[in-house]
Amino acid sequence: MKAEVVVVGAGVTGVLTSAALFEKGIHNIVVVEKNYPGSGGSFRCATGIRASFTSREHIEVMKRAIELWPVISAKYGIKYSRDGYLWILTRERDVEFFKKVVEFQNSRGVPTRMIGPSQVQELVPTMRTDKIIAAVHDPMAGKASCFEAVLNLLAVLRKQGITILSNTQANKLIVENNVIKGVLTNKGIIHADQVLVAAGGESRDLLKTIGIDLPIRNLPKHVMVSETFKPLIKPLIINWSTSSYILQLLHGNFYIGADIPEEYDVEASNRLEFLRKAARVWSTYFPWLREVYILRYWTGYYDMTPDHHPIIGPIKEVEGLYVAAGFSGHGFMMAPAVAEALAEYMTGGKPVVREFENLNYERFTKGEVIKEIAVFG
């Protein structure tokens, strides 16, 4: 099989980039997925979309993504709603810290604001606020359907003639004289002029086959989801002191995540400790949650980099090889901007957002890491 581009990974980044490449005139694209499309982080994510970060790179990339989300949601029929984020603070030291964070975000054009418990009550009338000292409201943030973002795009890609190969494992990159030549899969070789690796934490294993070691490690994360209810909570709510969150998905379920001690690169397995913590934290603020049935509990991974920023763009050691991985829990929200940037790179251009150029692999070899601390869950 011969393609202009092989995309490894049929998650939201892979499918959106394929669509962006098609619009730029690259039509012979093959997408390979070791399991089924969306089976990695895309279908396990909290669906939140925000620019309330602490690094210039994250903020500028996400401002572009927030511009693009309404466009792609209208174009591909993806449910999207700008309901905001609410960061609740219960410790004085966190309030002082977030005052500085808000000042920085405002200086970059993100309209976050500090609010008090009474304003929290106005935003979420069903919430107890007696333990809250202050909060940060991000009205620019929102959420989208992760299922429609992948499945609707796949339907379009198939109509356009793009090949989607499920249950196809990419085992090795083929490189000759520092030029990418294709991908060896469990179903044979796919020759290609360009290859994009967007396979989450498994991107590291694939790059290792050509001697490049991406600094990405997999950290298990836990989530549970309830039965559906009428709309009760609009913003995605983060409890900063416990690194936990709750939101009501667009189809009505409550989606709850909470951080518990985990080790990198171990099997992601269900743990009673998570259920206890998540229930304890959020039933404090929403006592009626004690009566709610939990339908499912699942685990997945954040593919983490040391500085909590993704690795995006060309791998300079190999002509024609590109990567988009290590999103550290933020891949879904960034995907439209990342797809746009990759399509520019792969057709000889440069990203619209210049901060993408700081997110290359070389920052680790040069010691130019960029710290992000607004990671939770």
XYZ file of C-alpha atoms in Angstrom:
377
model
C 0.000 0.000 0.000
C 1.250 3.496 -0.834
C 0.033 6.774 0.670
C 1.016 10.409 0.671
C 0.525 10.487 4.446
C 0.122 7.807 7.089
C -1.473 8.955 10.346
C -0.836 6.612 13.280
C -3.689 6.972 15.762
C -7.395 7.505 15.019
C -8.109 9.698 18.013
C -9.406 13.240 17.763
C -5.986 14.641 16.796
C -5.489 12.061 14.037
C -8.905 12.461 12.446
C -8.983 16.267 12.636
C -5.488 16.482 11.135
C -6.513 14.133 8.326
C -9.475 16.403 7.567
C -7.245 19.487 7.606
C -4.747 17.808 5.258
C -7.552 16.822 2.880
C -8.659 20.453 2.692
C -5.105 21.402 1.772
C -5.089 18.993 -1.167
C -3.541 15.853 0.330
C -6.089 13.156 -0.460
C -4.188 9.861 -0.325
C -4.176 9.446 3.455
C -4.186 6.215 5.450
C -5.121 6.291 9.145
C -4.056 3.276 11.206
C -5.463 2.509 14.645
C -4.381 -0.458 16.748
C -7.808 -0.848 18.331
C -10.921 1.101 17.274
C -11.085 4.865 16.529
C -11.274 6.930 19.702
C -10.352 3.982 21.935
C -7.390 5.788 23.511
C -7.700 9.078 25.329
C -10.352 10.622 23.073
C -13.283 8.556 24.364
C -12.019 8.688 27.976
C -11.631 12.447 28.276
C -13.662 14.930 30.317
C -14.577 16.864 27.124
C -13.578 20.203 28.686
C -12.107 23.048 26.629
C -10.301 25.957 28.334
C -7.557 28.552 27.906
C -7.138 29.120 31.660
C -3.593 27.776 31.838
C -0.384 29.136 33.357
C 1.969 29.149 30.330
C 1.952 31.475 27.323
C 2.164 28.461 25.005
C -0.890 26.721 26.413
C -2.926 29.921 26.522
C -2.171 30.994 22.962
C -2.728 27.517 21.519
C -6.011 27.200 23.395
C -7.239 30.655 22.404
C -6.910 29.487 18.788
C -8.601 26.169 19.607
C -11.522 28.024 21.224
C -11.860 30.095 18.041
C -11.980 26.911 15.969
C -14.274 24.740 18.124
C -17.499 26.561 17.096
C -16.405 26.360 13.462
C -15.762 22.626 13.419
C -18.783 21.901 15.614
C -21.032 23.620 13.065
C -19.250 22.027 10.122
C -19.282 18.440 11.425
C -22.347 18.433 13.676
C -20.460 18.206 16.985
C -22.312 19.263 20.150
C -20.404 22.172 21.727
C -21.322 24.540 24.529
C -19.399 27.428 26.115
C -20.535 26.903 29.734
C -17.335 27.986 31.465
C -15.021 26.529 34.097
C -15.131 27.181 37.827
C -11.983 26.649 39.908
C -13.091 26.506 43.563
C -10.505 27.395 46.215
C -10.626 26.296 49.860
C -7.161 27.366 51.098
C -5.921 30.932 51.589
C -2.574 30.159 49.938
C -4.375 29.019 46.784
C -6.380 32.252 46.652
C -3.211 34.341 46.694
C -1.638 32.136 44.029
C -4.654 32.284 41.719
C -4.833 36.070 41.985
C -1.470 36.094 40.187
C -2.614 33.428 37.724
C -5.725 35.443 36.835
C -3.619 38.568 36.357
C -1.381 36.640 33.934
C -4.337 35.121 32.070
C -6.003 38.542 31.731
C -2.752 39.955 30.316
C -2.965 37.274 27.568
C -6.607 38.046 26.781
C -8.298 35.282 28.800
C -11.188 36.902 30.767
C -10.941 34.888 33.994
C -11.984 36.620 37.228
C -11.861 36.008 40.971
C -15.308 35.629 42.533
C -16.730 34.940 45.989
C -18.991 32.160 47.320
C -22.185 34.130 46.617
C -21.252 34.442 42.935
C -20.427 30.722 42.859
C -23.942 30.117 44.197
C -25.402 32.213 41.366
C -23.482 30.189 38.763
C -24.313 26.796 40.326
C -27.511 27.113 42.436
C -27.466 23.392 43.346
C -24.052 23.645 45.012
C -23.158 24.120 48.713
C -20.615 26.934 49.029
C -19.937 27.187 52.789
C -16.470 25.581 52.474
C -15.416 27.772 49.526
C -13.218 30.821 50.194
C -13.080 32.059 46.592
C -13.165 30.798 43.030
C -11.910 31.576 39.549
C -14.523 31.785 36.821
C -13.449 31.212 33.226
C -16.408 32.188 31.002
C -14.486 31.448 27.810
C -14.225 27.708 28.527
C -16.661 25.030 27.391
C -17.166 21.408 26.466
C -17.886 19.301 23.375
C -18.964 15.767 22.536
C -15.862 13.592 22.273
C -17.820 10.864 20.490
C -19.173 13.112 17.758
C -15.771 14.768 17.344
C -14.283 11.431 16.293
C -17.198 9.532 14.751
C -18.627 12.397 12.687
C -15.180 13.185 11.311
C -14.606 9.536 10.468
C -17.807 9.435 8.440
C -16.664 12.479 6.476
C -13.168 11.077 5.944
C -14.542 7.791 4.610
C -16.785 9.641 2.139
C -13.711 11.554 0.983
C -11.944 8.280 0.245
C -9.503 8.355 3.139
C -8.585 4.856 4.315
C -9.208 4.058 7.987
C -7.589 0.816 9.155
C -8.829 -0.325 12.590
C -7.167 -3.170 14.518
C -3.937 -2.333 12.754
C -0.847 -2.053 14.931
C 2.002 0.198 13.759
C 5.087 -1.771 14.830
C 7.985 0.120 13.263
C 8.831 3.286 11.381
C 10.765 2.776 8.151
C 13.551 5.313 7.627
C 16.259 5.415 4.959
C 19.041 8.005 4.990
C 17.158 10.085 7.560
C 14.036 10.221 5.372
C 10.739 8.577 6.379
C 9.635 5.869 3.969
C 6.607 4.373 5.689
C 5.290 2.261 8.528
C 5.523 -1.468 9.169
C 2.210 -2.705 10.581
C 0.939 -6.099 11.667
C -0.831 -6.212 8.292
C 2.132 -5.245 6.143
C 4.088 -2.182 5.058
C 2.426 1.104 4.163
C 4.825 3.222 2.119
C 4.415 6.957 2.637
C 6.045 10.300 1.939
C 5.081 11.634 5.349
C 4.083 10.016 8.646
C 2.311 11.611 11.606
C 2.516 9.748 14.912
C -0.459 10.735 17.100
C -0.813 7.610 19.209
C -0.786 8.998 22.755
C 1.703 7.381 25.115
C 2.403 4.617 22.605
C 3.997 7.214 20.342
C 7.132 6.788 22.430
C 7.387 3.072 21.624
C 7.022 3.736 17.904
C 9.643 6.508 17.840
C 12.015 4.258 19.767
C 12.131 1.934 16.746
C 14.267 4.578 15.021
C 16.284 5.543 18.090
C 14.315 8.629 19.161
C 13.180 8.611 22.787
C 10.281 10.983 23.419
C 10.104 11.888 27.129
C 6.518 10.668 27.516
C 5.235 8.491 30.364
C 1.757 7.113 30.962
C 0.037 8.050 34.231
C -3.191 6.176 35.117
C -6.298 8.342 35.636
C -9.750 7.432 36.916
C -13.264 8.587 36.041
C -16.808 7.569 36.907
C -20.052 8.560 35.216
C -23.602 8.646 36.591
C -27.033 8.118 35.125
C -28.497 11.034 33.143
C -30.371 14.013 34.614
C -31.892 17.230 33.371
C -29.369 20.137 33.195
C -28.217 21.009 36.757
C -24.553 22.053 36.468
C -23.330 24.221 33.618
C -19.610 24.874 34.248
C -16.944 22.232 34.648
C -15.993 22.560 38.347
C -12.491 21.928 39.662
C -11.607 21.533 43.324
C -7.975 22.643 43.260
C -7.009 21.418 46.752
C -8.087 17.843 45.988
C -7.224 17.859 42.253
C -10.690 16.631 41.375
C -13.477 17.763 39.047
C -17.114 17.307 38.139
C -19.146 18.290 35.105
C -22.465 17.438 33.580
C -21.943 16.106 30.087
C -23.979 17.464 27.211
C -26.211 14.376 27.261
C -26.919 14.666 31.022
C -24.541 12.327 32.870
C -22.378 13.577 35.738
C -18.726 12.897 34.997
C -16.418 12.838 38.034
C -12.650 12.577 38.234
C -10.309 12.678 41.202
C -6.578 12.336 41.595
C -5.206 9.451 43.665
C -1.561 8.379 44.067
C -0.404 6.481 40.976
C 2.862 5.375 39.401
C 3.948 5.992 35.849
C 3.762 3.251 33.238
C 1.817 0.741 35.325
C -1.364 -0.973 34.219
C -4.391 1.302 34.619
C -6.751 -0.649 36.873
C -9.870 0.259 38.851
C -9.298 1.109 42.529
C -11.690 1.461 45.451
C -9.581 4.379 46.718
C -10.705 6.472 43.746
C -14.396 5.806 44.332
C -14.092 6.753 47.997
C -12.258 10.006 47.288
C -14.433 11.119 44.370
C -17.641 10.417 46.297
C -16.352 12.127 49.460
C -15.182 15.286 47.711
C -18.203 15.929 45.530
C -20.985 14.825 47.876
C -19.655 17.558 50.202
C -20.606 20.192 47.630
C -23.584 18.347 46.141
C -25.167 16.247 48.966
C -27.848 14.994 46.568
C -25.114 13.074 44.686
C -25.353 10.433 47.452
C -28.623 9.316 45.863
C -27.260 9.162 42.310
C -26.445 5.852 40.632
C -23.008 5.390 39.113
C -23.218 3.616 35.777
C -19.571 3.135 34.880
C -16.045 3.563 36.204
C -13.081 3.393 33.884
C -9.391 4.172 33.771
C -7.157 5.587 31.111
C -3.875 7.451 30.835
C -2.552 10.959 30.704
C 0.463 10.734 28.371
C 2.688 13.063 30.367
C 5.776 15.035 29.410
C 8.142 16.467 32.047
C 6.872 20.026 31.476
C 3.195 19.064 30.909
C 3.191 20.457 27.350
C 2.704 18.329 24.245
C 5.333 17.527 21.640
C 4.035 18.816 18.317
C 5.601 19.240 14.911
C 8.410 17.846 12.766
C 11.118 15.557 14.117
C 14.115 17.275 12.612
C 16.294 14.153 12.628
C 13.958 12.466 10.086
C 12.576 14.284 7.063
C 8.854 13.739 6.663
C 8.215 12.563 10.246
C 5.851 14.483 12.534
C 4.529 13.867 16.026
C 1.622 15.066 18.181
C 1.723 13.404 21.607
C 2.342 13.962 25.311
C -0.704 16.182 25.809
C -0.778 15.527 29.568
C -4.576 15.416 29.633
C -5.249 18.328 27.243
C -5.286 16.673 23.802
C -9.025 16.784 23.155
C -9.380 20.477 23.892
C -6.375 21.438 21.768
C -7.149 19.211 18.795
C -8.570 21.781 16.323
C -5.577 24.102 16.728
C -3.121 21.195 16.666
C -4.672 19.824 13.474
C -4.420 23.234 11.840
C -0.764 23.584 12.865
C 0.194 20.100 11.696
C -1.507 20.599 8.330
C 0.535 23.775 7.898
C 3.778 22.016 8.814
C 3.048 19.054 6.511
C 2.280 21.245 3.517
C 5.377 23.399 3.864
C 3.957 26.240 5.946
C 4.163 27.449 9.519
C 1.510 27.357 12.270
C -0.838 30.322 12.632
C 0.015 30.395 16.354
C 3.762 30.922 16.619
C 3.900 29.410 20.146
C 3.567 25.990 18.476
C 7.205 26.346 17.469
C 8.139 26.213 21.177
C 6.441 22.818 21.546
C 8.929 20.856 19.464
C 10.821 17.750 20.562
C 14.131 19.645 20.551
C 13.149 21.661 23.643
C 13.990 18.612 25.740
C 17.355 17.962 24.114
C 18.211 21.673 24.523
C 16.867 21.914 28.087
C 14.289 24.559 27.102
C 11.276 23.106 28.890
C 8.162 25.209 29.600
C 6.391 24.586 32.900
C 2.615 24.194 33.175
C 1.022 23.554 36.567
C -2.709 23.789 35.807
C -3.078 20.005 35.469
C -5.665 18.214 37.592
C -7.686 15.045 37.862
